[in-house]
Coordinates of C-alpha atoms and ligand atoms in Angstrom, one line a residue:
M13 CA 24.7 17.5 -2.4
S14 CA 21.9 17.3 -4.8
Q15 CA 20.1 20.6 -5.5
F16 CA 16.6 20.9 -4.6
P17 CA 14.6 20.9 -7.9
S18 CA 13.7 24.4 -9.4
Y19 CA 10.9 23.2 -11.5
R20 CA 7.4 24.1 -10.4
G21 CA 4.4 22.7 -12.1
R22 CA 0.9 24.0 -12.4
M23 CA -1.4 21.4 -10.7
E24 CA -5.0 21.2 -10.8
Y25 CA -7.7 18.8 -9.6
R26 CA -9.4 17.2 -12.7
C27 CA -12.8 15.6 -12.2
L28 CA -13.0 12.1 -13.6
G29 CA -16.8 12.5 -14.0
C30 CA -17.3 15.7 -15.8
Q31 CA -13.6 16.7 -16.5
E32 CA -14.2 20.1 -14.7
R33 CA -11.0 21.5 -13.1
Y34 CA -10.4 23.0 -9.8
S35 CA -7.6 25.1 -8.1
I36 CA -5.3 23.3 -5.7
D37 CA -5.5 26.3 -3.3
E38 CA -8.5 24.8 -1.7
L39 CA -9.2 21.3 -0.3
H40 CA -11.3 19.1 -2.6
Y41 CA -12.0 15.5 -2.4
T42 CA -15.0 15.1 -4.8
C43 CA -16.3 17.3 -7.5
P44 CA -18.7 20.0 -6.2
S45 CA -20.7 19.8 -9.5
C46 CA -21.0 16.2 -10.2
G47 CA -19.7 14.2 -7.2
G48 CA -17.0 12.4 -9.1
V49 CA -13.5 11.7 -7.8
F50 CA -10.3 13.7 -8.7
L51 CA -6.9 13.1 -9.9
L52 CA -4.3 15.7 -9.8
E53 CA -2.7 16.9 -13.0
D54 CA 0.3 19.1 -13.7
T55 CA -0.8 21.0 -16.6
T56 CA 2.8 21.9 -17.6
F57 CA 3.8 18.2 -17.6
D58 CA 5.0 18.3 -21.3
V59 CA 7.6 20.8 -20.3
L60 CA 9.4 17.8 -18.7
R61 CA 9.9 16.2 -22.0
Q62 CA 12.5 18.9 -22.7
H63 CA 14.9 16.5 -20.9
A64 CA 16.0 13.3 -22.4
P65 CA 15.0 10.1 -20.5
D66 CA 18.7 9.4 -19.5
W67 CA 18.7 12.9 -17.9
W68 CA 15.8 11.9 -15.7
R69 CA 17.4 8.4 -14.9
K70 CA 20.6 10.0 -13.9
T71 CA 18.9 12.8 -11.9
F72 CA 16.8 10.3 -9.9
D73 CA 19.7 8.0 -9.3
E74 CA 21.8 10.8 -8.0
R75 CA 19.1 11.9 -5.6
A76 CA 18.9 8.3 -4.2
A77 CA 22.3 9.1 -2.8
S78 CA 21.4 12.6 -1.6
K79 CA 21.6 13.5 2.2
R80 CA 19.2 16.1 1.7
T81 CA 16.0 14.8 3.7
A82 CA 13.5 16.3 1.4
L83 CA 15.0 14.2 -1.4
R84 CA 15.6 11.1 0.5
G85 CA 12.1 9.7 0.5
I86 CA 9.2 9.9 -2.1
F87 CA 10.1 13.4 -3.1
R88 CA 13.2 12.0 -4.9
F89 CA 10.7 12.0 -8.0
Y90 CA 9.6 15.5 -7.1
E91 CA 8.8 16.7 -10.7
L92 CA 6.6 13.7 -11.4
M93 CA 4.8 13.9 -8.1
A94 CA 3.8 17.1 -6.4
P95 CA 6.1 19.8 -8.0
V96 CA 4.3 22.6 -6.1
V97 CA 5.5 21.9 -2.5
D98 CA 8.6 23.8 -1.2
E99 CA 11.5 22.2 0.5
E100 CA 10.6 23.6 3.9
H101 CA 7.2 21.9 3.9
I102 CA 8.2 18.4 2.8
V103 CA 7.5 16.0 5.7
Y104 CA 10.0 13.0 5.7
L105 CA 9.7 10.2 8.3
G106 CA 11.9 7.7 6.5
E107 CA 9.1 6.5 4.1
G108 CA 9.8 4.9 0.8
N109 CA 13.1 3.3 -0.5
T110 CA 11.8 0.0 0.8
P111 CA 13.7 -3.2 -0.2
I112 CA 12.9 -5.6 -3.0
V113 CA 13.7 -8.9 -1.6
E114 CA 14.0 -12.0 -4.0
A115 CA 12.0 -15.0 -3.0
S116 CA 14.2 -17.4 -1.3
P117 CA 15.5 -20.1 -3.5
A118 CA 13.3 -22.8 -2.0
L119 CA 10.1 -20.7 -2.3
S120 CA 11.0 -19.8 -5.8
R121 CA 11.4 -23.4 -6.6
Q122 CA 8.2 -24.4 -5.0
V123 CA 6.2 -21.7 -6.7
G124 CA 7.7 -22.5 -10.0
Q125 CA 8.8 -19.0 -10.8
R126 CA 11.3 -16.2 -9.9
F127 CA 9.5 -13.6 -7.9
A128 CA 10.3 -10.8 -5.3
F129 CA 8.4 -9.0 -2.6
K130 CA 8.7 -5.3 -2.2
N131 CA 8.5 -4.9 1.5
D132 CA 6.2 -1.9 2.0
G133 CA 5.8 -3.0 5.6
Q134 CA 9.3 -1.4 6.1
N135 CA 7.8 2.1 6.1
P136 CA 7.7 4.0 9.3
S137 CA 4.2 3.0 10.3
A138 CA 4.8 -0.3 8.7
S139 CA 2.6 0.0 5.6
F140 CA 2.6 1.6 2.3
K141 CA 0.1 4.3 3.5
D142 CA 3.0 6.4 4.7
R143 CA 4.0 7.2 1.1
G144 CA 0.6 8.7 0.5
M145 CA 0.6 10.5 4.0
A146 CA 4.1 12.0 3.4
C147 CA 2.7 13.7 0.3
A148 CA -0.7 14.6 1.7
F149 CA 0.9 16.2 4.9
S150 CA 3.5 18.2 2.8
Y151 CA 0.8 19.6 0.7
L152 CA -1.2 20.4 3.9
K153 CA 1.7 22.2 5.5
R154 CA 1.9 24.4 2.4
L155 CA -2.0 25.0 2.6
V156 CA -1.6 26.0 6.2
A157 CA 1.1 28.4 5.4
V158 CA -0.8 30.0 2.5
H159 CA -3.9 30.5 4.4
G160 CA -2.5 31.0 7.9
W161 CA -4.9 28.4 9.3
K162 CA -4.8 28.2 13.1
E163 CA -6.4 24.7 13.4
V164 CA -6.7 21.8 11.0
I165 CA -8.6 18.7 11.9
T166 CA -7.6 15.8 9.8
V167 CA -10.0 12.8 9.5
C168 CA -10.0 9.5 7.9
A169 CA -11.9 6.2 8.0
S170 CA -9.7 3.2 8.0
T171 CA -9.3 -0.5 7.9
G172 CA -6.3 0.2 10.2
D173 CA -3.3 1.3 8.4
T174 CA -4.4 4.6 7.0
S175 CA -5.3 5.6 10.5
A176 CA -1.9 4.5 11.7
A177 CA -0.1 6.6 9.0
A178 CA -2.4 9.7 9.5
A179 CA -2.0 9.7 13.2
L180 CA 1.8 9.2 13.0
Y181 CA 2.4 12.1 10.4
A182 CA 0.0 14.4 12.3
A183 CA 1.7 13.8 15.5
Y184 CA 5.1 14.6 13.9
V185 CA 3.8 17.8 12.3
G186 CA 2.0 18.9 15.4
D187 CA 0.2 22.4 15.7
P188 CA -2.0 23.3 14.0
I189 CA -2.9 19.8 12.9
K190 CA -5.1 17.5 15.0
S191 CA -5.7 14.0 14.0
V192 CA -9.2 12.2 14.2
V193 CA -9.6 8.6 12.9
L194 CA -12.7 6.7 12.6
L195 CA -12.5 2.9 12.9
P196 CA -15.0 0.0 12.5
K197 CA -15.2 -1.5 15.9
G198 CA -13.5 -4.8 16.1
K199 CA -12.5 -4.7 12.3
V200 CA -8.9 -3.4 12.8
T201 CA -6.2 -5.6 14.5
A202 CA -5.0 -4.9 18.0
Q203 CA -1.6 -3.8 16.7
Q204 CA -3.2 -1.4 14.2
L205 CA -5.6 0.1 17.0
S206 CA -2.4 0.6 19.1
Q207 CA -0.8 2.8 16.6
P208 CA -3.1 5.8 16.4
L209 CA -3.6 5.5 20.2
G210 CA 0.1 5.7 20.8
S211 CA 0.4 8.7 18.5
G212 CA -2.2 10.4 20.4
A213 CA -4.9 10.6 17.8
H214 CA -8.6 11.0 18.7
V215 CA -9.7 7.4 18.0
L216 CA -13.5 7.0 17.4
E217 CA -15.2 3.6 17.0
L218 CA -18.3 2.9 15.0
P219 CA -20.2 -0.4 14.8
G220 CA -20.1 -1.7 11.2
V221 CA -17.5 -2.1 8.6
F222 CA -15.1 0.3 6.8
D223 CA -17.7 1.3 4.1
D224 CA -19.9 2.6 6.9
C225 CA -17.1 4.6 8.4
M226 CA -16.2 6.0 5.0
K227 CA -19.9 7.4 4.5
V228 CA -19.7 9.2 7.9
V229 CA -16.2 10.8 7.0
E230 CA -17.5 11.8 3.6
Y231 CA -20.5 13.6 5.2
L232 CA -18.1 15.4 7.5
A233 CA -15.8 16.3 4.7
E234 CA -18.7 17.7 2.6
N235 CA -20.3 19.8 5.5
Y236 CA -17.6 20.8 7.8
R237 CA -14.0 22.3 7.8
V238 CA -11.9 19.1 8.2
A239 CA -9.0 17.7 6.0
L240 CA -9.9 14.3 4.6
L241 CA -7.0 11.9 4.5
N242 CA -8.6 8.9 2.9
S243 CA -7.4 8.1 -0.7
K244 CA -10.2 10.3 -2.0
N245 CA -7.5 12.9 -1.1
A246 CA -5.8 12.9 -4.6
W247 CA -2.5 14.0 -2.8
R248 CA -2.3 10.6 -1.2
I249 CA -2.5 8.9 -4.6
L250 CA 0.5 11.1 -5.9
G251 CA 2.7 10.1 -3.0
Q252 CA 1.8 6.4 -3.5
E253 CA 3.1 6.7 -7.2
S254 CA 6.5 6.5 -5.7
Y255 CA 6.1 2.7 -5.2
A256 CA 6.1 2.4 -9.1
F257 CA 9.0 4.8 -9.4
E258 CA 11.1 2.8 -7.0
I259 CA 10.3 -0.5 -8.8
A260 CA 11.5 1.1 -12.0
Q261 CA 14.6 2.5 -10.5
W262 CA 15.6 -0.7 -8.6
Y263 CA 15.5 -2.6 -11.9
D264 CA 17.5 0.1 -13.7
W265 CA 14.5 1.6 -15.4
D266 CA 14.0 -1.7 -17.5
L267 CA 10.6 -3.2 -16.7
A268 CA 10.4 -5.6 -19.8
G269 CA 9.4 -9.1 -18.7
K270 CA 8.1 -8.0 -15.2
A271 CA 4.7 -8.4 -13.7
V272 CA 3.6 -6.4 -10.6
F273 CA 1.0 -7.8 -8.2
V274 CA -1.0 -5.4 -6.0
P275 CA -3.9 -6.2 -3.6
I276 CA -7.1 -4.1 -4.2
G277 CA -9.1 -2.8 -1.3
N278 CA -10.3 0.9 -1.8
A279 CA -8.3 0.7 -5.0
G280 CA -6.1 3.8 -4.2
N281 CA -2.9 1.9 -4.4
I282 CA -3.5 0.3 -7.7
T283 CA -4.6 3.7 -9.2
A284 CA -1.3 5.0 -7.9
V285 CA 0.8 2.3 -9.4
M286 CA -0.8 2.5 -12.8
S287 CA -0.5 6.3 -12.9
G288 CA 3.1 6.1 -11.8
F289 CA 4.3 3.7 -14.4
L290 CA 2.3 5.7 -17.1
K291 CA 4.2 8.8 -16.2
L292 CA 7.5 7.3 -16.5
Y293 CA 6.3 5.8 -19.8
A294 CA 5.3 9.1 -21.1
L295 CA 8.6 10.7 -20.6
G296 CA 10.4 7.6 -22.0
I297 CA 12.2 6.8 -18.7
I298 CA 10.8 3.3 -19.1
E299 CA 10.5 1.9 -22.4
Q300 CA 8.0 -0.8 -21.5
L301 CA 5.1 -0.8 -19.0
P302 CA 5.2 -3.9 -16.6
R303 CA 2.2 -6.1 -16.7
L304 CA -0.1 -5.3 -13.7
F305 CA -2.2 -7.8 -11.7
G306 CA -4.7 -6.6 -9.1
V307 CA -5.6 -9.2 -6.5
Q308 CA -8.8 -9.5 -4.6
S309 CA -10.3 -12.0 -2.2
E310 CA -13.6 -13.7 -3.1
H311 CA -15.0 -12.1 0.1
A312 CA -14.5 -8.5 -1.2
D313 CA -14.1 -8.6 -4.9
P314 CA -16.1 -5.8 -6.7
V315 CA -13.2 -4.9 -9.0
F316 CA -12.6 -8.5 -10.1
Q317 CA -16.3 -8.9 -10.7
Y318 CA -16.3 -5.9 -12.9
Y319 CA -13.4 -7.1 -15.1
A320 CA -14.6 -10.7 -15.1
A321 CA -17.5 -9.5 -17.3
S322 CA -16.9 -9.1 -21.0
P323 CA -16.2 -5.3 -22.0
E324 CA -19.6 -4.8 -23.3
H325 CA -21.3 -6.1 -20.3
R326 CA -19.4 -4.5 -17.7
S327 CA -21.0 -2.5 -15.0
F328 CA -19.9 -1.7 -11.4
T329 CA -21.8 -3.0 -8.4
P330 CA -20.5 -2.7 -4.9
V331 CA -20.6 -5.9 -3.0
R332 CA -21.4 -6.7 0.6
V333 CA -18.1 -7.9 2.1
R334 CA -17.6 -11.0 4.2
P335 CA -14.9 -11.4 6.7
S336 CA -11.3 -11.5 5.3
V337 CA -8.1 -12.2 6.7
A338 CA -6.8 -9.6 4.1
Q339 CA -8.7 -7.1 6.3
A340 CA -6.8 -4.1 5.2
A341 CA -8.5 -4.7 1.7
M342 CA -11.9 -5.7 2.9
I343 CA -13.9 -3.0 0.9
G344 CA -17.0 -3.6 -1.0
N345 CA -17.4 -0.1 -2.6
P346 CA -13.9 1.2 -3.5
V347 CA -13.7 4.9 -3.6
S348 CA -11.2 4.8 -6.4
F349 CA -13.0 2.6 -8.7
P350 CA -13.6 5.4 -11.3
R351 CA -9.8 6.2 -11.1
V352 CA -9.0 2.5 -11.9
R353 CA -11.5 2.2 -14.8
A354 CA -9.9 5.4 -16.3
L355 CA -6.3 4.4 -15.9
A356 CA -6.7 0.7 -16.7
E357 CA -8.1 1.7 -20.2
R358 CA -4.9 3.9 -20.8
Y359 CA -2.8 1.2 -19.4
E360 CA -4.0 -1.4 -21.7
K361 CA -4.0 0.9 -24.7
E362 CA -0.2 1.7 -24.0
G363 CA 0.7 -1.8 -22.7
G364 CA -1.3 -4.0 -25.0
A365 CA -4.1 -6.6 -24.1
G366 CA -3.3 -8.3 -20.8
A367 CA -1.3 -5.4 -19.5
F368 CA -3.9 -5.0 -16.7
Q369 CA -5.7 -7.9 -15.2
V370 CA -7.5 -8.8 -11.9
V371 CA -7.3 -12.2 -10.4
Q372 CA -9.6 -13.6 -7.4
V373 CA -8.2 -15.7 -4.8
S374 CA -9.7 -17.6 -1.7
E375 CA -9.3 -16.8 2.0
Q376 CA -7.5 -20.1 2.4
A377 CA -5.0 -19.2 -0.3
I378 CA -4.5 -15.8 1.2
I379 CA -3.5 -17.0 4.7
E380 CA -1.6 -19.9 3.4
G381 CA 0.4 -17.6 1.0
M382 CA 1.5 -15.3 3.9
L383 CA 2.5 -18.4 6.0
L384 CA 4.4 -19.9 3.0
A385 CA 6.1 -16.7 2.5
N386 CA 7.1 -16.1 6.1
R387 CA 8.3 -19.6 6.5
H388 CA 10.7 -18.8 3.9
G389 CA 12.2 -15.6 5.7
H390 CA 9.8 -13.0 4.3
I391 CA 7.7 -10.5 6.3
A392 CA 4.5 -10.4 4.2
C393 CA 1.3 -9.6 5.8
T394 CA -1.9 -11.2 4.8
Q395 CA -2.2 -8.7 1.8
G396 CA 1.3 -9.7 0.7
G397 CA 0.1 -13.3 1.0
E398 CA -2.9 -12.3 -1.1
C399 CA -0.4 -11.2 -3.9
L400 CA 1.5 -14.6 -3.6
A401 CA -1.8 -16.3 -3.9
G402 CA -2.6 -14.1 -6.8
L403 CA 0.7 -15.1 -8.5
L404 CA -0.2 -18.7 -8.1
R405 CA -3.7 -18.1 -9.4
A406 CA -2.3 -16.4 -12.4
R407 CA 0.1 -19.4 -13.2
E408 CA -2.8 -21.7 -12.8
L409 CA -4.8 -19.7 -15.2
G410 CA -1.8 -19.8 -17.7
L411 CA -1.4 -16.1 -17.4
M412 CA 2.2 -16.0 -16.6
D413 CA 5.3 -16.6 -18.6
P414 CA 7.6 -18.7 -16.5
Q415 CA 10.5 -16.5 -17.4
E416 CA 8.6 -13.3 -16.4
L417 CA 9.8 -11.8 -13.0
A418 CA 6.9 -11.2 -10.5
I419 CA 7.1 -8.3 -8.0
L420 CA 4.6 -8.8 -5.3
D421 CA 3.4 -5.9 -3.0
A422 CA 3.9 -6.9 0.6
T423 CA 1.8 -3.8 1.7
A424 CA 2.3 -4.1 5.4
H425 CA 4.4 -5.8 8.0
A426 CA 3.3 -9.3 9.2
L427 CA 3.4 -8.3 12.8
K428 CA 0.3 -6.1 12.2
F429 CA -1.7 -9.2 11.3
A430 CA -0.4 -11.6 13.9
G431 CA -3.7 -12.1 15.3
F432 CA -4.8 -14.0 12.1
Q433 CA -1.7 -16.2 12.2
D434 CA -2.6 -17.0 15.9
M435 CA -6.2 -17.9 15.1
Y436 CA -5.0 -20.2 12.0
F437 CA -2.2 -21.8 14.4
S438 CA -4.8 -22.4 17.3
G439 CA -7.7 -23.4 15.1
T440 CA -9.9 -20.5 16.3
L441 CA -10.7 -18.7 13.2
P442 CA -14.5 -18.1 13.1
A443 CA -16.3 -20.3 10.3
E444 CA -17.1 -17.1 8.2
Y445 CA -13.6 -17.0 7.0
N446 CA -13.9 -20.3 5.1
I447 CA -10.6 -21.3 6.2
T448 CA -9.6 -25.0 7.3
P449 CA -6.2 -24.7 9.0
N450 CA -3.6 -27.3 7.9
P451 CA -2.2 -28.8 11.0
A452 CA 1.0 -29.3 9.3
L453 CA 1.5 -25.4 9.2
A454 CA 0.4 -24.8 12.8
N455 CA 3.4 -23.6 15.0
L456 CA 2.7 -23.2 18.8
P457 CA 5.0 -22.8 21.7
K458 CA 5.7 -26.1 23.5
P459 CA 5.9 -26.1 27.2
V460 CA 9.1 -27.6 28.5
L461 CA 8.4 -27.7 32.3
D462 CA 5.2 -27.3 34.2
D463 CA 4.9 -23.9 35.7
A464 CA 5.3 -25.3 39.2
A465 CA 8.7 -26.7 38.4
K466 CA 10.2 -23.3 38.7
G467 CA 9.5 -23.0 42.4
R468 CA 9.9 -26.7 43.2
L469 CA 13.5 -27.3 41.7
A470 CA 16.7 -25.8 43.0
E471 CA 18.5 -23.6 40.5
D472 CA 20.9 -26.3 39.0
E473 CA 18.3 -29.0 39.1
Y474 CA 16.0 -26.6 37.1
T475 CA 18.6 -26.0 34.4
R476 CA 19.4 -29.9 34.1
T477 CA 15.9 -31.0 34.1
A478 CA 14.9 -28.3 31.5
A479 CA 18.0 -29.2 29.2
R480 CA 17.3 -32.9 29.5
R481 CA 13.6 -32.2 28.5
V482 CA 14.8 -30.0 25.5
V483 CA 17.2 -32.8 24.5
E484 CA 14.3 -35.3 24.5
I485 CA 12.1 -32.9 22.5
L486 CA 14.8 -32.2 19.8
G487 CA 16.4 -35.7 19.9
L488 CA 19.7 -34.1 20.2
S489 CA 22.8 -36.4 20.1
A490 CA 25.8 -35.7 22.5
R491 CA 28.9 -33.9 21.4
Q492 CA 31.7 -36.5 20.5
Ligands
LIG24 C1 -4.9 0.0 2.6 C2 -4.3 -1.3 2.4 C3 -4.5 -2.1 1.3 C4 -5.5 -1.7 0.2 O1 -5.0 -0.7 -0.5 P1 -6.1 0.2 -1.3 O2 -5.4 1.5 -1.7 O3 -7.1 0.5 -0.4 O4 -6.6 -0.5 -2.4 C5 -3.8 -3.4 1.2 N1 -3.0 -3.8 2.1 C6 -2.7 -3.0 3.3 C7 -1.7 -3.5 4.2 C8 -3.3 -1.9 3.4 O5 -3.1 -1.1 4.4
LIG25 ZN1 -17.4 16.5 -12.0

């Protein structure tokens, strides 16, 4: 059995605004002096260079087979992630290690390119948010132990999946942690709402959109003793870096000729993916950075707008969002934008021009991306569909090499977004979405017999009549 790592780093919050550093023995979300966002840094990271890249590859590969639960999930990459947490505090609910599934041959042919989905919907609460929560809750358990806290109230605003993940991990950890989630009323799907309710969280609804809830949560975090679980919490970013580490590991640490597509909402995930690849690159564990494409809907595209301007004319302006089927990414003022700006600059410097780009896609392309994928045996959610739309868009713009392998982030399970599929199929999507359903893609259940037939017909009669109707509908021919 693999040993639990002995390395302990010295981690600090570093403000991206004024570069001030703060101790991790307190909860910090924004810089007390300038209001900037943080990244967590291991100030002894350079010590890790004592090991050759091959040692790291071998170590991570061995841990992938470990039966030690603390090393099964995202903490397999312990030294690169949060090397301050002790084994006893690590929370593992089966997150991470999600499959990379090659696009079906027919789908690949239709798109004109080899690509794969990494199914982060196969995490415990059915989205990638579990990666961040596993890390945030492990750190929180450590803090509770250090301070002897008797009660910790965790809060988050959510487009649906953050609250599902936060409530799940809080329910598992139990005392002294209590979970409160703030949701924009009517702006999360029924499935996503059922998740924190089922986990027993305190669910509060506000009129408005995610950005409105986020401001309330920020106010609470600044003025009251609560633990904020949005991606402003830099521990979540660390946990989500595991997504990048897993891609590298799956391809035997060779990312040449690969391009990764990630949908951008609050921009925590793209931050984590960049930071993760940059760490592997810094230690020589990968010799080449993959290209990275952020994808945004034209209904919520502030990051796309920023990068669409020429470098000397760039300035960040939040946008007012319009309804989006990629609802989990429907955010006009992404909290992590300063992190993206800082990391993208490094990513381009190390990876060369075009290493980081953002493409914009229509709502129509997003939902049809999801339907196209799922009709070929995939389980992409609308945001996964957004990534496929992004790949098609990048090809249209001539940004892809046909030999390149694209890896698309299917960030959640399709089932969470079944309501959008229903509305598309039944032609009931409100006009604001700007989507015109293609009747050829609609799939609705067909009635075989009218309801009264069940009472009217005797049992064999019912079976024979129903079977004859099925034969008619399908045009079956008899067995020879
Ligand atoms: C949260 C979420 C996103 C957006 O990720 P950010 O880190 O907010 O950019 C995309 N897809 C799904 C399914 C999500 O839950
Ligand atoms: Zn600062």
